[in-house]
Tab-separated table of C-alpha atoms (C1' of nucleotides) in Angstrom:
chain	number	residue	atom	x	y	z
A	19	MET	CA	17.712	4.589	-23.083
A	20	PRO	CA	16.164	3.947	-19.748
A	21	GLU	CA	17.064	7.297	-18.380
A	22	ASP	CA	15.816	7.414	-14.858
A	23	ASN	CA	13.596	10.353	-15.129
A	24	PRO	CA	12.217	10.766	-11.631
A	25	PRO	CA	8.973	12.660	-11.905
A	26	PRO	CA	7.816	15.071	-9.205
A	27	ASP	CA	8.733	12.337	-6.755
A	28	VAL	CA	5.694	10.293	-6.114
A	29	SER	CA	7.779	7.649	-4.407
A	30	PRO	CA	6.426	6.532	-1.072
A	31	ARG	CA	9.886	7.132	0.291
A	32	ALA	CA	9.775	10.862	-0.282
A	33	ALA	CA	6.227	11.120	1.005
A	34	VAL	CA	7.071	9.337	4.231
A	35	ALA	CA	10.220	11.401	4.589
A	36	ARG	CA	8.243	14.626	4.423
A	37	ARG	CA	5.640	13.331	6.830
A	38	ILE	CA	8.127	12.292	9.469
A	39	ALA	CA	10.017	15.556	9.294
A	40	ALA	CA	6.793	17.514	9.550
A	41	LEU	CA	5.607	15.549	12.559
A	42	ARG	CA	8.928	15.884	14.304
A	43	HIS	CA	8.967	19.643	13.869
A	44	ALA	CA	5.380	19.870	14.996
A	45	ARG	CA	6.387	18.079	18.198
A	46	GLY	CA	9.328	20.398	18.658
A	47	LEU	CA	11.728	17.473	18.766
A	48	SER	CA	15.290	17.560	17.533
A	49	LEU	CA	16.467	14.867	15.215
A	50	THR	CA	18.776	13.564	17.898
A	51	ALA	CA	16.022	13.498	20.504
A	52	LEU	CA	13.562	11.662	18.316
A	53	ALA	CA	16.146	9.100	17.300
A	54	ALA	CA	16.932	8.463	20.960
A	55	ARG	CA	13.283	8.083	21.953
A	56	ALA	CA	12.582	5.791	19.059
A	57	GLY	CA	15.686	3.789	19.802
A	58	ILE	CA	17.110	4.135	16.328
A	59	GLY	CA	20.349	5.614	15.059
A	60	LYS	CA	20.425	9.307	14.396
A	61	GLY	CA	22.143	8.722	11.122
A	62	THR	CA	19.280	6.473	10.153
A	63	LEU	CA	16.748	9.145	10.927
A	64	SER	CA	18.736	11.833	9.160
A	65	GLU	CA	18.954	9.920	5.915
A	66	LEU	CA	15.397	8.801	6.302
A	67	GLU	CA	14.118	12.352	6.465
A	68	SER	CA	16.211	13.318	3.485
A	69	GLY	CA	14.544	10.587	1.479
A	70	THR	CA	17.760	8.731	0.738
A	71	ARG	CA	16.701	5.632	2.623
A	72	ASN	CA	14.057	2.998	2.344
A	73	PRO	CA	12.943	2.333	5.912
A	74	THR	CA	11.827	-1.041	7.151
A	75	LEU	CA	8.461	-1.621	8.745
A	76	GLU	CA	9.944	-1.857	12.213
A	77	THR	CA	11.841	1.380	11.865
A	78	LEU	CA	8.617	3.134	10.958
A	79	TYR	CA	6.860	1.470	13.843
A	80	ALA	CA	9.549	2.615	16.242
A	81	LEU	CA	9.044	6.187	15.079
A	82	ALA	CA	5.263	6.113	15.211
A	83	GLY	CA	5.251	5.742	18.986
A	84	PRO	CA	7.298	8.787	20.001
A	85	LEU	CA	5.567	10.833	17.326
A	86	GLY	CA	2.236	9.887	18.797
A	87	VAL	CA	0.644	8.701	15.590
A	88	PRO	CA	-0.531	5.312	14.388
A	89	LEU	CA	1.508	3.619	11.753
A	90	THR	CA	-1.008	4.665	9.135
A	91	GLY	CA	-0.268	8.269	10.018
A	92	LEU	CA	3.237	7.817	8.672
A	93	VAL	CA	2.534	5.872	5.519
A	94	GLY	CA	-0.891	7.326	4.845
A	95	ASP	CA	-0.986	7.904	1.159
A	96	GLU	CA	-3.530	10.036	-0.534
A	97	ALA	CA	-6.359	7.598	0.018
A	98	GLY	CA	-8.532	8.955	2.739
A	99	ARG	CA	-7.552	12.488	1.989
A	100	SER	CA	-9.828	15.097	0.629
A	101	VAL	CA	-9.151	17.531	-2.127
A	102	SER	CA	-11.407	20.498	-1.884
A	103	ASP	CA	-11.599	23.769	-3.774
A	104	GLY	CA	-14.626	25.205	-2.046
A	105	VAL	CA	-17.047	23.976	-4.662
A	106	VAL	CA	-16.235	20.325	-5.009
A	107	ASP	CA	-14.842	18.149	-2.269
A	108	ALA	CA	-13.378	14.931	-3.619
A	109	HIS	CA	-12.665	12.318	-1.004
A	110	LEU	CA	-10.555	9.536	-2.463
A	111	LEU	CA	-11.835	6.145	-1.333
A	112	SER	CA	-9.742	3.825	-3.401
A	113	VAL	CA	-7.145	3.620	-6.130
A	114	ARG	CA	-6.566	0.458	-8.108
A	115	THR	CA	-3.755	-0.089	-10.528
A	116	HIS	CA	-4.388	-2.817	-13.060
A	117	ASP	CA	-2.039	-5.140	-14.885
A	118	ASP	CA	-2.095	-3.066	-18.021
A	119	GLY	CA	-1.238	0.070	-16.091
A	120	GLY	CA	-4.762	1.436	-16.095
A	121	THR	CA	-6.204	2.761	-12.881
A	122	THR	CA	-9.621	2.976	-11.288
A	123	GLU	CA	-10.234	5.688	-8.732
A	124	VAL	CA	-13.303	5.849	-6.544
A	125	PHE	CA	-14.250	9.194	-4.983
A	126	TRP	CA	-16.950	10.388	-2.698
A	127	LEU	CA	-17.952	13.714	-4.201
A	128	THR	CA	-19.617	16.504	-2.270
A	129	LEU	CA	-20.912	19.385	-4.358
A	130	ALA	CA	-21.502	22.645	-2.531
A	131	PRO	CA	-24.774	24.448	-3.249
A	132	GLY	CA	-24.715	26.915	-6.100
A	133	GLY	CA	-21.320	26.041	-7.439
A	134	THR	CA	-19.939	24.559	-10.605
A	135	ARG	CA	-16.481	23.303	-11.302
A	136	ILE	CA	-14.932	22.946	-14.699
A	137	SER	CA	-12.522	20.069	-15.017
A	138	PRO	CA	-9.970	19.915	-17.811
A	139	ALA	CA	-9.654	16.941	-20.108
A	140	HIS	CA	-7.786	13.946	-18.745
A	141	ARG	CA	-5.834	11.482	-20.772
A	142	PRO	CA	-7.464	9.924	-23.814
A	143	GLY	CA	-9.681	6.983	-23.062
A	144	THR	CA	-10.577	8.082	-19.561
A	145	VAL	CA	-14.193	7.472	-18.567
A	146	GLU	CA	-16.039	8.955	-15.612
A	147	HIS	CA	-19.170	7.731	-13.883
A	148	PHE	CA	-21.111	9.722	-11.336
A	149	ARG	CA	-23.948	8.404	-9.227
A	150	VAL	CA	-25.864	10.884	-7.110
A	151	VAL	CA	-26.841	9.654	-3.688
A	152	ARG	CA	-28.260	12.774	-2.121
A	153	GLY	CA	-29.459	16.115	-3.404
A	154	ARG	CA	-29.520	17.124	-7.028
A	155	GLY	CA	-26.660	18.005	-9.312
A	156	HIS	CA	-25.456	17.957	-12.846
A	157	ALA	CA	-22.341	16.581	-14.467
A	158	GLY	CA	-20.981	15.570	-17.815
A	159	GLU	CA	-19.268	16.919	-20.887
A	160	ARG	CA	-19.424	20.670	-21.058
A	161	GLY	CA	-22.497	21.643	-22.996
A	162	ALA	CA	-23.990	18.175	-22.509
A	163	GLU	CA	-24.303	17.995	-18.737
A	164	GLN	CA	-27.050	15.856	-17.376
A	165	GLY	CA	-29.218	16.652	-14.371
A	166	LEU	CA	-29.152	13.963	-11.717
A	167	GLY	CA	-31.260	13.185	-8.679
A	168	PRO	CA	-30.838	10.564	-5.982
A	169	GLY	CA	-30.230	7.141	-7.448
A	170	GLU	CA	-29.483	8.455	-10.901
A	171	ALA	CA	-26.191	8.095	-12.686
A	172	HIS	CA	-24.425	9.416	-15.724
A	173	SER	CA	-21.273	8.419	-17.580
A	174	TRP	CA	-19.182	10.522	-19.903
A	175	PRO	CA	-15.743	10.577	-21.506
A	176	GLY	CA	-13.184	12.158	-19.224
A	177	ASP	CA	-10.858	13.137	-22.023
A	178	THR	CA	-12.826	16.238	-22.880
A	179	VAL	CA	-13.652	19.249	-20.745
A	180	HIS	CA	-16.423	18.417	-18.286
A	181	THR	CA	-18.177	19.988	-15.316
A	182	TYR	CA	-19.715	19.109	-11.959
A	183	GLY	CA	-22.200	21.325	-10.221
A	184	SER	CA	-25.281	21.635	-8.106
A	185	GLU	CA	-27.858	24.260	-7.173
A	186	GLU	CA	-28.941	22.825	-3.873
A	187	GLY	CA	-25.914	20.694	-3.067
A	188	ALA	CA	-25.358	17.023	-3.789
A	189	GLU	CA	-23.313	13.986	-2.844
A	190	GLY	CA	-22.437	10.878	-4.737
A	191	VAL	CA	-19.928	8.332	-5.909
A	192	LEU	CA	-17.557	9.220	-8.731
A	193	VAL	CA	-15.596	6.514	-10.518
A	194	ILE	CA	-12.784	7.525	-12.849
A	195	GLU	CA	-11.308	4.873	-15.105
A	196	THR	CA	-8.013	5.680	-16.738
A	197	PRO	CA	-6.778	3.323	-19.446
A	198	GLY	CA	-3.349	1.785	-19.382
A	199	ASP	CA	-1.147	0.428	-22.074
A	200	VAL	CA	0.269	3.589	-23.461
A	201	PRO	CA	2.370	2.459	-26.401
A	202	GLY	CA	5.754	2.494	-24.753
A	203	PRO	CA	8.917	3.559	-26.544
A	204	SER	CA	10.328	0.351	-27.891
B	6	MET	CA	8.702	-21.039	35.640
B	7	PRO	CA	10.609	-18.970	33.206
B	8	GLU	CA	8.431	-19.772	30.305
B	9	ASP	CA	8.734	-17.026	27.824
B	10	ASN	CA	5.146	-16.961	26.968
B	11	PRO	CA	5.218	-16.082	23.324
B	12	PRO	CA	2.938	-13.081	23.249
B	13	PRO	CA	-0.074	-12.921	20.958
B	14	ASP	CA	2.359	-11.359	18.558
B	15	VAL	CA	1.397	-7.755	18.394
B	16	SER	CA	4.453	-6.962	16.332
B	17	PRO	CA	3.662	-4.957	13.243
B	18	ARG	CA	5.516	-7.584	11.330
B	19	ALA	CA	3.073	-10.354	12.156
B	20	ALA	CA	0.065	-8.131	11.621
B	21	VAL	CA	1.218	-7.086	8.192
B	22	ALA	CA	2.082	-10.676	7.372
B	23	ARG	CA	-1.452	-11.817	8.162
B	24	ARG	CA	-2.990	-8.966	6.236
B	25	ILE	CA	-1.013	-9.598	3.093
B	26	ALA	CA	-1.775	-13.303	3.138
B	27	ALA	CA	-5.465	-12.635	3.683
B	28	LEU	CA	-5.651	-10.133	0.858
B	29	ARG	CA	-3.799	-12.414	-1.480
B	30	HIS	CA	-6.155	-15.291	-0.802
B	31	ALA	CA	-9.155	-13.043	-1.158
B	32	ARG	CA	-7.926	-12.064	-4.612
B	33	GLY	CA	-7.405	-15.686	-5.524
B	34	LEU	CA	-3.763	-15.040	-6.312
B	35	SER	CA	-0.995	-17.547	-5.817
B	36	LEU	CA	2.118	-16.502	-3.996
B	37	THR	CA	4.063	-16.840	-7.214
B	38	ALA	CA	1.592	-14.725	-9.154
B	39	LEU	CA	1.496	-11.931	-6.634
B	40	ALA	CA	5.268	-11.801	-6.373
B	41	ALA	CA	5.493	-11.529	-10.147
B	42	ARG	CA	2.931	-8.762	-10.363
B	43	ALA	CA	4.536	-6.840	-7.569
B	44	GLY	CA	7.934	-7.336	-9.091
B	45	ILE	CA	9.451	-8.838	-5.978
B	46	GLY	CA	11.093	-12.194	-5.331
B	47	LYS	CA	8.815	-15.041	-4.404
B	48	GLY	CA	11.130	-16.027	-1.602
B	49	THR	CA	10.760	-12.536	-0.265
B	50	LEU	CA	7.000	-12.802	-0.279
B	51	SER	CA	7.010	-16.250	1.259
B	52	GLU	CA	9.111	-15.238	4.229
B	53	LEU	CA	7.202	-12.017	4.477
B	54	GLU	CA	3.887	-13.819	4.855
B	55	SER	CA	5.380	-16.151	7.413
B	56	GLY	CA	6.380	-13.169	9.495
B	57	THR	CA	10.079	-13.935	9.425
B	58	ARG	CA	10.969	-10.762	7.600
B	59	ASN	CA	10.850	-7.077	8.203
B	60	PRO	CA	9.763	-5.580	4.899
B	61	THR	CA	10.948	-2.231	3.643
B	62	LEU	CA	8.586	0.541	2.729
B	63	GLU	CA	9.118	0.016	-0.962
B	64	THR	CA	8.393	-3.679	-0.758
B	65	LEU	CA	5.096	-2.913	0.931
B	66	TYR	CA	4.346	-0.289	-1.665
B	67	ALA	CA	5.042	-2.740	-4.459
B	68	LEU	CA	2.534	-5.148	-2.937
B	69	ALA	CA	-0.171	-2.598	-2.305
B	70	GLY	CA	-0.707	-1.986	-6.005
B	71	PRO	CA	-1.455	-5.531	-7.170
B	72	LEU	CA	-3.499	-6.164	-4.049
B	73	GLY	CA	-5.593	-3.151	-4.867
B	74	VAL	CA	-5.299	-1.460	-1.527
B	75	PRO	CA	-3.646	1.744	-0.426
B	76	LEU	CA	-0.534	1.434	1.684
B	77	THR	CA	-2.595	2.075	4.764
B	78	GLY	CA	-4.595	-1.009	3.902
B	79	LEU	CA	-1.500	-3.103	4.552
B	80	VAL	CA	-0.250	-1.478	7.710
B	81	GLY	CA	-3.563	-0.180	8.983
B	82	ASP	CA	-5.454	-1.805	11.763
B	83	GLU	CA	-8.960	-1.933	10.437
B	84	ALA	CA	-8.516	0.458	7.595
B	85	GLY	CA	-11.201	-0.800	5.332
B	86	ARG	CA	-12.446	-4.064	6.678
B	87	SER	CA	-12.772	-6.873	4.230
B	88	VAL	CA	-15.466	-9.485	4.308
B	89	SER	CA	-14.704	-12.537	2.306
B	90	ASP	CA	-16.358	-15.923	1.966
B	91	GLY	CA	-14.088	-17.361	-0.669
B	92	VAL	CA	-16.372	-16.354	-3.502
B	93	VAL	CA	-16.986	-12.700	-2.924
B	94	ASP	CA	-14.598	-10.337	-1.243
B	95	ALA	CA	-16.270	-7.115	-0.202
B	96	HIS	CA	-13.861	-4.391	0.777
B	97	LEU	CA	-15.631	-1.538	2.484
B	98	LEU	CA	-14.417	1.798	1.142
B	99	SER	CA	-16.863	4.127	2.768
B	100	VAL	CA	-19.988	4.333	4.888
B	101	ARG	CA	-22.094	7.485	5.032
B	102	THR	CA	-24.945	7.992	7.391
B	103	HIS	CA	-27.410	10.607	6.245
B	104	ASP	CA	-29.620	12.980	8.173
B	105	ASP	CA	-32.649	10.793	7.731
B	106	GLY	CA	-30.820	7.779	9.074
B	107	GLY	CA	-30.248	6.253	5.703
B	108	THR	CA	-26.807	4.957	4.850
B	109	THR	CA	-24.744	4.627	1.710
B	110	GLU	CA	-22.018	1.999	1.654
B	111	VAL	CA	-19.402	1.808	-1.056
B	112	PHE	CA	-17.615	-1.509	-1.551
B	113	TRP	CA	-14.935	-2.741	-3.824
B	114	LEU	CA	-16.167	-6.157	-4.851
B	115	THR	CA	-13.908	-8.943	-6.040
B	116	LEU	CA	-15.677	-11.959	-7.506
B	117	ALA	CA	-13.639	-15.150	-7.642
B	118	PRO	CA	-13.823	-17.124	-10.884
B	119	GLY	CA	-16.595	-19.654	-11.151
B	120	GLY	CA	-18.472	-18.683	-8.057
B	121	THR	CA	-21.859	-17.297	-7.235
B	122	ARG	CA	-23.098	-15.921	-3.974
B	123	ILE	CA	-26.702	-15.642	-2.978
B	124	SER	CA	-27.451	-12.693	-0.781
B	125	PRO	CA	-30.610	-12.531	1.307
B	126	ALA	CA	-33.014	-9.642	1.152
B	127	HIS	CA	-32.025	-6.521	3.038
B	128	ARG	CA	-34.397	-4.073	4.537
B	129	PRO	CA	-37.189	-2.690	2.408
B	130	GLY	CA	-36.226	0.167	0.192
B	131	THR	CA	-32.595	-0.829	-0.140
B	132	VAL	CA	-31.110	-0.340	-3.577
B	133	GLU	CA	-27.869	-1.782	-4.898
B	134	HIS	CA	-25.758	-0.621	-7.804
B	135	PHE	CA	-22.879	-2.591	-9.239
B	136	ARG	CA	-20.421	-1.321	-11.800
B	137	VAL	CA	-17.950	-3.797	-13.259
B	138	VAL	CA	-14.457	-2.481	-13.790
B	139	ARG	CA	-12.571	-5.605	-14.777
B	140	GLY	CA	-13.562	-9.050	-16.004
B	141	ARG	CA	-17.126	-10.181	-16.526
B	142	GLY	CA	-19.784	-10.991	-13.980
B	143	HIS	CA	-23.470	-11.028	-13.326
B	144	ALA	CA	-25.583	-9.580	-10.583
B	145	GLY	CA	-29.133	-8.663	-9.768
B	146	GLU	CA	-32.391	-10.048	-8.468
B	147	ARG	CA	-32.414	-13.797	-8.464
B	148	GLY	CA	-33.828	-14.954	-11.752
B	149	ALA	CA	-33.242	-11.551	-13.319
B	150	GLU	CA	-29.492	-11.224	-13.080
B	151	GLN	CA	-27.791	-9.166	-15.685
B	152	GLY	CA	-24.475	-9.949	-17.359
B	153	LEU	CA	-21.928	-7.171	-17.018
B	154	GLY	CA	-18.632	-6.386	-18.674
B	155	PRO	CA	-16.097	-3.650	-17.992
B	156	GLY	CA	-17.754	-0.269	-17.789
B	157	GLU	CA	-21.255	-1.681	-17.502
B	158	ALA	CA	-23.509	-1.223	-14.530
B	159	HIS	CA	-26.733	-2.597	-13.162
B	160	SER	CA	-29.060	-1.531	-10.373
B	161	TRP	CA	-31.607	-3.644	-8.537
B	162	PRO	CA	-33.696	-3.614	-5.390
B	163	GLY	CA	-31.771	-4.997	-2.456
B	164	ASP	CA	-34.844	-5.957	-0.524
B	165	THR	CA	-35.318	-9.187	-2.424
B	166	VAL	CA	-32.988	-12.150	-2.786
B	167	HIS	CA	-30.194	-11.326	-5.198
B	168	THR	CA	-26.935	-12.856	-6.422
B	169	TYR	CA	-23.428	-11.908	-7.487
B	170	GLY	CA	-21.249	-14.152	-9.558
B	171	SER	CA	-18.691	-14.528	-12.275
B	172	GLU	CA	-17.306	-17.232	-14.538
B	173	GLU	CA	-13.894	-15.723	-15.173
B	174	GLY	CA	-13.620	-13.418	-12.200
B	175	ALA	CA	-14.542	-9.771	-11.943
B	176	GLU	CA	-14.010	-6.635	-9.927
B	177	GLY	CA	-16.083	-3.539	-9.521
B	178	VAL	CA	-17.712	-0.943	-7.354
B	179	LEU	CA	-20.815	-1.842	-5.388
B	180	VAL	CA	-22.977	0.877	-3.858
B	181	ILE	CA	-25.662	-0.115	-1.362
B	182	GLU	CA	-28.199	2.496	-0.394
B	183	THR	CA	-30.252	1.790	2.664
B	184	PRO	CA	-33.200	4.076	3.290
B	185	GLY	CA	-33.623	6.032	6.495
B	186	ASP	CA	-37.060	5.559	7.766
B	187	VAL	CA	-35.782	4.400	11.093
B	188	PRO	CA	-38.598	5.098	13.532
B	189	GLY	CA	-36.369	7.495	15.390
B	190	PRO	CA	-37.471	9.032	18.667
B	191	SER	CA	-38.359	12.571	17.827
C	25	DG	C1'	38.620	35.380	22.214
C	26	DC	C1'	38.127	30.171	23.797
C	27	DT	C1'	35.382	25.957	25.461
C	28	DG	C1'	31.653	22.814	25.960
C	29	DG	C1'	27.157	21.339	24.476
C	30	DC	C1'	23.859	20.348	21.014
C	31	DC	C1'	22.603	20.411	16.281
C	32	DG	C1'	22.321	17.632	11.783
C	33	DT	C1'	25.294	15.220	8.192
C	34	DT	C1'	28.499	11.830	6.478
C	35	DC	C1'	31.094	7.754	6.845
C	36	DC	C1'	31.814	2.797	8.316
C	37	DA	C1'	31.292	-2.344	9.563
C	38	DT	C1'	27.669	-5.393	10.441
C	39	DA	C1'	23.312	-7.491	9.987
C	40	DA	C1'	19.588	-8.436	7.244
C	41	DA	C1'	16.309	-7.717	3.198
C	42	DC	C1'	16.511	-8.540	-1.441
C	43	DA	C1'	16.072	-11.395	-6.233
C	44	DG	C1'	16.481	-15.641	-7.952
C	45	DA	C1'	17.757	-20.609	-8.089
C	46	DA	C1'	17.048	-25.091	-6.303
C	47	DC	C1'	14.019	-27.729	-3.814
C	48	DA	C1'	10.070	-30.984	-2.268
C	49	DC	C1'	5.439	-31.475	-2.795
C	50	DT	C1'	0.701	-31.542	-5.029
C	51	DT	C1'	-2.370	-31.302	-8.930
C	52	DT	C1'	-3.266	-31.632	-13.707
C	53	DT	C1'	-2.610	-33.765	-18.194
C	54	DG	C1'	-1.840	-37.020	-21.698
D	4	DC	C1'	0.865	-44.215	-14.505
D	5	DA	C1'	4.411	-41.047	-15.959
D	6	DA	C1'	5.237	-36.289	-17.487
D	7	DA	C1'	4.359	-31.550	-16.951
D	8	DA	C1'	2.937	-27.533	-14.604
D	9	DG	C1'	1.672	-25.676	-10.602
D	10	DT	C1'	2.224	-24.720	-5.485
D	11	DG	C1'	5.071	-22.639	-1.362
D	12	DT	C1'	9.622	-23.136	1.190
D	13	DT	C1'	14.597	-22.950	1.770
D	14	DC	C1'	18.905	-21.771	0.274
D	15	DT	C1'	22.405	-18.683	-2.187
D	16	DG	C1'	25.216	-14.290	-3.182
D	17	DT	C1'	24.431	-9.406	-3.600
D	18	DT	C1'	22.577	-5.212	-2.152
D	19	DT	C1'	21.405	-2.134	1.359
D	20	DA	C1'	19.332	-0.515	5.895
D	21	DT	C1'	21.086	-0.307	10.288
D	22	DG	C1'	23.533	1.712	14.747
D	23	DG	C1'	27.290	4.150	16.013
D	24	DA	C1'	31.482	6.964	15.374
D	25	DA	C1'	33.516	10.923	13.417
D	26	DC	C1'	32.797	15.285	11.542
D	27	DG	C1'	31.838	20.454	10.857
D	28	DG	C1'	28.549	24.233	12.122
D	29	DC	C1'	26.128	26.980	15.554
D	30	DC	C1'	25.188	29.189	19.995
D	31	DA	C1'	25.781	30.045	25.216
D	32	DG	C1'	28.714	30.823	29.037
D	33	DC	C1'	32.784	31.400	31.179
DNA sequence: GCTGGCCGTTCCATAAACAGAACACTTTTG
DNA sequence: CAAAAGTGTTCTGTTTATGGAACGGCCAGC
């Protein structure tokens, strides 16, 4: 049965809702005040921030002005954001979803000097490719890491435990390919 | 004269309309095909591209996936400029300028079916790397192109004439490394 | 204690965005 | 040359996002 099992809420609606509410609070504006400045109904804004509504482009545009952000600041998804843990900084450049449900993610990876990060296994069939652009580093399946200098690349299965690291620091392009077509329940 | 000079149309609606149409053409998708992949009505998409509709957030999100761009790529101003000549669509994901003046550019390349593009030599020392993610294509120094399928990669010097092409269409990640060496004043 | 102002939420009628069908038109195929 | 398959646009009824009104909760000032 197609039970609607909403995961952790990845919907763009919830993300935008959170972002608007956060920006409004940061500006010290009340819901009523922001609605007035944006020229939209306060009920609209209320339900929008609670994630129960699916705003139109023009509603978002009306809000972007008074909030002092470009439209991309409201809808900005994870692309362009960095995830950093002090050792590895992964800057997501692109996400592609393919017909079969597989995805291709492209990251700019910055490895801090002297650090190593252990990454858990991803889903079966995942493949990772890392091309070093600057510095020297090492990456690959744990126990089978390969040293890499500028211009060198290495590929490995992402569905086992793997590591990234560098002694002197390194930067490069990381491509993660996740397969689609998980045998659905049918 | 009370001519209501129709403004250059700065409305977000028209801008998004143009962007979606441009991306769709660059991918070689028909309106019908894109609507199907996005899971939206074709009438919806038609009127959306003509600028007569005010799309909701979720409609935009549905389109972003099949078009292979983040949401910001649809509503953003220049977020990731695309250069297309009908055969090759190069979507710039990232540019890095290094200390020595060298640069690394990361593109998402979409090769239209049945086309080949000849690219002139870049500056000496430039190196290009192309990794195919979907479809099949060929790339490399002219006369020494290499056939590539999903997951395969090829590197070649960018300072000679080289080509990109595909019979059935292909997509992948292209990395162009330009050396520093700029006779900087210092 | 009341009273008035502002807060955010919930409800309502209207306008419009939606999916899909019907359409005219062009290109391909036999 | 006719049939078939493709293109994008226009029309339909249904769904839903919208602005505004009504509502209860909270705090200040008389």
